[in-house]
Coordinates of C-alpha atoms and ligand atoms in Angstrom, one line a residue:
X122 CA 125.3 271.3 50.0
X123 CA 125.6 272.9 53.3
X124 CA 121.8 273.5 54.2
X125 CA 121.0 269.7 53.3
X126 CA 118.9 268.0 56.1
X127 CA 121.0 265.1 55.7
X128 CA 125.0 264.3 55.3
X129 CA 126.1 261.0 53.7
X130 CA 130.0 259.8 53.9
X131 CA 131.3 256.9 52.2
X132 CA 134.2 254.8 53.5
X133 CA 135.1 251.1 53.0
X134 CA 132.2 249.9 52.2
X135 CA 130.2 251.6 54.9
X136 CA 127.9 254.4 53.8
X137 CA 127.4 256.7 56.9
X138 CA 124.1 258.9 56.7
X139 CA 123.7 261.9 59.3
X140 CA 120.6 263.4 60.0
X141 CA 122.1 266.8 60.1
X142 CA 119.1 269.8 62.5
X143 CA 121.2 269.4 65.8
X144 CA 119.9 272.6 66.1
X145 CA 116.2 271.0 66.2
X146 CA 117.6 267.8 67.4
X147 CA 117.6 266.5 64.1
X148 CA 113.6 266.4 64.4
X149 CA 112.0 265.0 60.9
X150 CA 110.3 267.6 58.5
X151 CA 109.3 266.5 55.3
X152 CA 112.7 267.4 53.6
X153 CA 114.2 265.4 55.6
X154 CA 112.1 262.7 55.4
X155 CA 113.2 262.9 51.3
X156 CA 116.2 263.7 51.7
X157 CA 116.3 259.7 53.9
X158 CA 114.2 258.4 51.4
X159 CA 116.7 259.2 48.1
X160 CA 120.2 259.2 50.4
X161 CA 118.8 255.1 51.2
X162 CA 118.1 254.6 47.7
X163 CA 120.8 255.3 46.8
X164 CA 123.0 253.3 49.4
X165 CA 120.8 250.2 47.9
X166 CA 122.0 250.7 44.2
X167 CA 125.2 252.1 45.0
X168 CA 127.5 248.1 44.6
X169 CA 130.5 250.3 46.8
X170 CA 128.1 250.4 49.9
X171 CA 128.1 246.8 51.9
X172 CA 126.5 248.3 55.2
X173 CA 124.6 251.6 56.2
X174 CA 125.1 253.4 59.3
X175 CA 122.5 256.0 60.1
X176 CA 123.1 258.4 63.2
X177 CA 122.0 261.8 64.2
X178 CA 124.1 265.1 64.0
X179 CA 125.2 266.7 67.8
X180 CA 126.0 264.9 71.0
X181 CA 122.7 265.3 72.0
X182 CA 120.3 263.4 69.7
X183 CA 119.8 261.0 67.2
X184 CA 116.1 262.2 66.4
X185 CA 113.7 263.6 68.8
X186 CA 110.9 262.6 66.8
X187 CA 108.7 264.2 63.7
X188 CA 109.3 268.1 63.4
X189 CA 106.5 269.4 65.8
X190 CA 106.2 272.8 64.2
X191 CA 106.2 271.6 61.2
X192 CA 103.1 269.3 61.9
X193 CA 101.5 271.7 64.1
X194 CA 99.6 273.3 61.3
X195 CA 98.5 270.5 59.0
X196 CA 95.3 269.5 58.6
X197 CA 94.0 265.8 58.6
X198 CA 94.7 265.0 54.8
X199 CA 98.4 266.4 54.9
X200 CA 98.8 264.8 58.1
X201 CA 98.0 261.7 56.4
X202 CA 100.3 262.4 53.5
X203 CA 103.3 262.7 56.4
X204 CA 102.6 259.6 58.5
X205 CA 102.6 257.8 54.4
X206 CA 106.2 259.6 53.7
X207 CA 107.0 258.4 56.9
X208 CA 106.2 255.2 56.7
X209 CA 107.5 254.6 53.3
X210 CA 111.2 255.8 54.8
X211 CA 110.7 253.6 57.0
X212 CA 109.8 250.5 55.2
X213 CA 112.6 251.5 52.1
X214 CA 115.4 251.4 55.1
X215 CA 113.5 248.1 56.5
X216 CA 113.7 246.2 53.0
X217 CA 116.9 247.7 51.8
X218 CA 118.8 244.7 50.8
X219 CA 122.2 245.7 53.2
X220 CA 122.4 245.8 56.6
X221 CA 121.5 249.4 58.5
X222 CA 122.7 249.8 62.1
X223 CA 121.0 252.8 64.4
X224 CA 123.9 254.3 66.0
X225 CA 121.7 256.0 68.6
X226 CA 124.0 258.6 70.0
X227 CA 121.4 260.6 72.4
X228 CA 117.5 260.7 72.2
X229 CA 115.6 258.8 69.9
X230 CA 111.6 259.7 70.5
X231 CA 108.6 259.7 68.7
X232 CA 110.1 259.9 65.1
X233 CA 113.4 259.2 66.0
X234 CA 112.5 255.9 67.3
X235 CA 110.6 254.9 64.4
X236 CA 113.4 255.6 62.3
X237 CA 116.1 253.5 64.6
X238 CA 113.4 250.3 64.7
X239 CA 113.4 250.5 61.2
X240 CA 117.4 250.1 61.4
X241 CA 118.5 246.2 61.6
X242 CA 120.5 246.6 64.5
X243 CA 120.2 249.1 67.1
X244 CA 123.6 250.3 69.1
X245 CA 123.1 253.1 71.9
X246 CA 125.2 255.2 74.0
X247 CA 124.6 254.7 77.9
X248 CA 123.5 258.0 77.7
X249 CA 120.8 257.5 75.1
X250 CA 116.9 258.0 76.1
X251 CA 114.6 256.4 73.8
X252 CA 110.5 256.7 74.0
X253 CA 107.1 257.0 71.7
X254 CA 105.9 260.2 74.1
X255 CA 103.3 261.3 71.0
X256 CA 100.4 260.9 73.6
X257 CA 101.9 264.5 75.3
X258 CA 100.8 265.8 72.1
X259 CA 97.6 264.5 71.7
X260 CA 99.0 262.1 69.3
X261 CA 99.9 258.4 68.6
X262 CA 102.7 257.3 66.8
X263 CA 102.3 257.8 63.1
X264 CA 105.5 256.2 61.3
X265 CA 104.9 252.4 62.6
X266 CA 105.7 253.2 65.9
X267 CA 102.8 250.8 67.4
X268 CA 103.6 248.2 64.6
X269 CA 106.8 247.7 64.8
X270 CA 107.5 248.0 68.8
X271 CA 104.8 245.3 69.1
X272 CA 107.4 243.2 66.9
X273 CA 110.1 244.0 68.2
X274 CA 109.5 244.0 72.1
X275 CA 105.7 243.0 72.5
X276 CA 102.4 243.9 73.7
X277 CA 103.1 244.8 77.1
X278 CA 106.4 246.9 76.4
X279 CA 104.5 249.0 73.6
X280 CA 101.7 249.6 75.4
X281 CA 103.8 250.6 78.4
X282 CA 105.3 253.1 75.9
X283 CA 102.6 254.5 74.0
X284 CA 100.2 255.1 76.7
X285 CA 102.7 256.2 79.4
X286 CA 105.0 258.5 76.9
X287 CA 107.7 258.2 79.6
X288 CA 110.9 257.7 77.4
X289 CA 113.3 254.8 79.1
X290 CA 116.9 254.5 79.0
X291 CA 119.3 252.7 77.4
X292 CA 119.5 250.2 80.1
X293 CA 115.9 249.6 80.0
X294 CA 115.9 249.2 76.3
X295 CA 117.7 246.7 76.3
X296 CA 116.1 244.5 78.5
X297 CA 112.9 245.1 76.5
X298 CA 114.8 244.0 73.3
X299 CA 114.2 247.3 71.8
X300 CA 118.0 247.8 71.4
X301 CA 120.3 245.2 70.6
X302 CA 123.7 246.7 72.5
X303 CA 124.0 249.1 74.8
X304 CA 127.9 251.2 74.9
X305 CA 129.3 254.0 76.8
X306 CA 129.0 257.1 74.9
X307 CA 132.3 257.4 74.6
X308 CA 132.8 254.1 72.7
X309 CA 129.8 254.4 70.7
X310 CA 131.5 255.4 67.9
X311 CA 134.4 253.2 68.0
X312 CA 131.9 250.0 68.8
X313 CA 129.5 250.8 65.4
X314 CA 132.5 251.2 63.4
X315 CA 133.4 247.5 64.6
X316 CA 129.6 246.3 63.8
X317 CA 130.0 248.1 60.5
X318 CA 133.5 246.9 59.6
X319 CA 132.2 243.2 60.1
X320 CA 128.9 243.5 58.4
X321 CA 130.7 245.1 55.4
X322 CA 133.6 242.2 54.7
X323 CA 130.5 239.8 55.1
X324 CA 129.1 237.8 52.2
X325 CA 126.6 240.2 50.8
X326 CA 124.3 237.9 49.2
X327 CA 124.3 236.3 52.4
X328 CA 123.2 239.2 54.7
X329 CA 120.8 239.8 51.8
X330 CA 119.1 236.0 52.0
X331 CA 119.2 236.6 55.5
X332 CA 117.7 240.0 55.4
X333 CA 114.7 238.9 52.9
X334 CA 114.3 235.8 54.9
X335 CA 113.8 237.3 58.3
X336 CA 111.8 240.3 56.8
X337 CA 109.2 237.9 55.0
X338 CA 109.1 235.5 58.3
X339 CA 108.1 238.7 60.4
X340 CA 104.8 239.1 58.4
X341 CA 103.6 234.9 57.7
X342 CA 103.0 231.5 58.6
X343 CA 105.7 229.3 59.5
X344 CA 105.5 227.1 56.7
X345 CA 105.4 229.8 53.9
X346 CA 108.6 230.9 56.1
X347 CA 110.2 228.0 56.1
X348 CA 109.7 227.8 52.2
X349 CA 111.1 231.0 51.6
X350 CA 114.2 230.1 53.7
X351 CA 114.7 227.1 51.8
X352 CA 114.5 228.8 48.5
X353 CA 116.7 231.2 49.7
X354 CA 119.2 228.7 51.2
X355 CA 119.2 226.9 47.9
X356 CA 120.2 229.8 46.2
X357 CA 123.1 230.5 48.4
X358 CA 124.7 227.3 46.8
X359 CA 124.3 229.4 43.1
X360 CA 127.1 232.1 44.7
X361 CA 130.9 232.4 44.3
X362 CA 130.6 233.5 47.9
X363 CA 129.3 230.4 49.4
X364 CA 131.9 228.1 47.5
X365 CA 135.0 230.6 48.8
X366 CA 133.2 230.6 52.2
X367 CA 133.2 226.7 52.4
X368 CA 136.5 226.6 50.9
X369 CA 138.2 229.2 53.1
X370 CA 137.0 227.3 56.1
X371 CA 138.3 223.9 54.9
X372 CA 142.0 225.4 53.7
X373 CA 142.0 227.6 57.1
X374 CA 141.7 231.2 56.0
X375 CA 139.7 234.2 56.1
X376 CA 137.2 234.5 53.0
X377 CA 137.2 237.0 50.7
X378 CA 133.6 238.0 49.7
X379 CA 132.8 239.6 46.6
X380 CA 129.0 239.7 46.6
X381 CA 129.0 237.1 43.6
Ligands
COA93 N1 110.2 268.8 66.6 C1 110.6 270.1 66.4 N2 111.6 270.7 67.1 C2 112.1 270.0 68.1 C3 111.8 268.7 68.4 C4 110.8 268.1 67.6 N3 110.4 266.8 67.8 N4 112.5 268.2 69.5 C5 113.3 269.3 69.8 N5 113.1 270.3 69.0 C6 113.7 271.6 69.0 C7 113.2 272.5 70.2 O1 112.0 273.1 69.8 C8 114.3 273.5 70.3 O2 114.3 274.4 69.3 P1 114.5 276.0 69.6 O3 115.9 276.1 70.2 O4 114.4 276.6 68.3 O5 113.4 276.4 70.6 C9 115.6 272.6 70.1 O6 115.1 271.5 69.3 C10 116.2 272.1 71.4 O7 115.2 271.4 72.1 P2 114.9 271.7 73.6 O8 113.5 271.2 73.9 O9 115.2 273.1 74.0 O10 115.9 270.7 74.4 P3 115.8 270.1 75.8 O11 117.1 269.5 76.1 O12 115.2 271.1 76.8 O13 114.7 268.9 75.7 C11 113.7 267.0 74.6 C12 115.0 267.8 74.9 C13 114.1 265.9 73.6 C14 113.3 266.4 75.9 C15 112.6 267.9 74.1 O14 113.2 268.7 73.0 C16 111.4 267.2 73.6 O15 110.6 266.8 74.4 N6 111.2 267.2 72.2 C17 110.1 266.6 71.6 C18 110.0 265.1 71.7 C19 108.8 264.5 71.1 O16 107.7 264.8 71.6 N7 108.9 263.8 70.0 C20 107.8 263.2 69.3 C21 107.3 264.1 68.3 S1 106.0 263.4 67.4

């Protein structure tokens, strides 16, 4: 469909999902906020798909945040509705049970930020700017923005970037933990294929235990985390995977992984 929001590719194992509005730099309006929503869903039942790569359209951008005209005219109730689609995106691509990497190819504000913290690994071009400027607008961040930088990089770092709005750069990011690698544009490409080629030979049940563990750590105790990652370990030992994975490494060879 040519006037989708959204493109999705499929190669390998690796699903590749394109916010598709350069002209709007790929800014999120409720169809495309759908569009996210069902393309994910489908990565997560579709057994082909071993990894998800989610970019934005354009040299310029990945997102540059919720579509401001489209939210320029709602009133509190719909805008409620919006900040709930958007946080339900968010939190399908957060649980999906395969790794996601943010290939964050230009600005990644408001929105578009949201959406690449969702991500499970965050790779940006050199070039990159990434920010929650909503305060210009009279705003705060409404799809988890303030929840999820305070996990990822901490009080003083969110604060710093919700009250100033002052996007930082890719550089910057990293130091604050808010991305995990940092590339020249050029390489960007060629460096998230390599992520994604990796990720999708890897044992799937594995990155799935892993996945689950880390995401129910992130909201409890430390015992009931250390339960769950127990219970998760022990069911490693119940996968074809983990006996080929011990057994490659004793006979030398590469494993094979079938996600048994
Ligand atoms: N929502 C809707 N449209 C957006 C948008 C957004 N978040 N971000 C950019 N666009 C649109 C612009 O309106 C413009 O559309 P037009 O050509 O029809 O006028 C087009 O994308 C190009 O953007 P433009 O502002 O002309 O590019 P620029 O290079 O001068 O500036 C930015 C780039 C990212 C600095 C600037 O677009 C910007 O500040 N965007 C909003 C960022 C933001 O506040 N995000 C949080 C939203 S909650």
């Amino acid at each position: 469909m040519t006037d989708s929001p959204i493109t999705v590719s499929q190669q390998g194992g690796i699903c590749r999902i394109t916010v598709n509005r350069p002209d709007k730099l790929n800014a999120l309006n409720a169809a495309t906020l759908d569009a996210l929503h069902l393309a994910f869903g489908e990565a997560a039942e579709d057994p082909g798909t071993r990894v998800v790569v989610l970019t934005g359209a354009g040299a310029k951008a990945f997102v540059a945040g919720a579509d401001i005209a489209e939210m320029a005219g709602l009133r509190p109730t719909d805008a409620r509705d919006f900040s709930l689609r958007g946080q339900r995106l968010m939190r399908r691509i957060e649980t999906l049970p395969k790794p996601v990497i943010a290939m964050v190819n230009g600005f990644a504000l408001g929105g578009g930020l949201e959406l690449a913290m969702a991500c499970h690994l965050r790779i940006a071009a050199d070039t990159a700017k990434l920010g929650q400027p909503e305060i210009n607008l009279g705003l705060i961040p409404g799809f988890g923005g303030t929840q999820r930088l305070l996990r990822l990089a901490g009080r003083a770092a969110t604060l710093e970037l919700c009250l100033l709005g002052a996007p930082v750069d890719a550089a910057r990011a990293l130091q604050l933990g808010i991305v995990n690698r940092v590339v020249a544009a050029a390489d960007l490409e060629t460096e998230t294929m390599k992520l994604a080629e990796q990720l999708a030979v890897a044992a799937p049940l594995a990155l799935r235990g892993t996945l689950d563990a880390v995401n129910v750590g992130g909201e409890c105790g430390i015992e009931e985390g250390l339960q769950y990652e127990t219970a998760q370990f022990g069911l490693m030992f119940s996968t074809d995977d983990m006996r080929e994975g011990t057994r490659a490494f004793l006979e030398r060879r590469k494993p094979a992984f079938s996600g048994s």
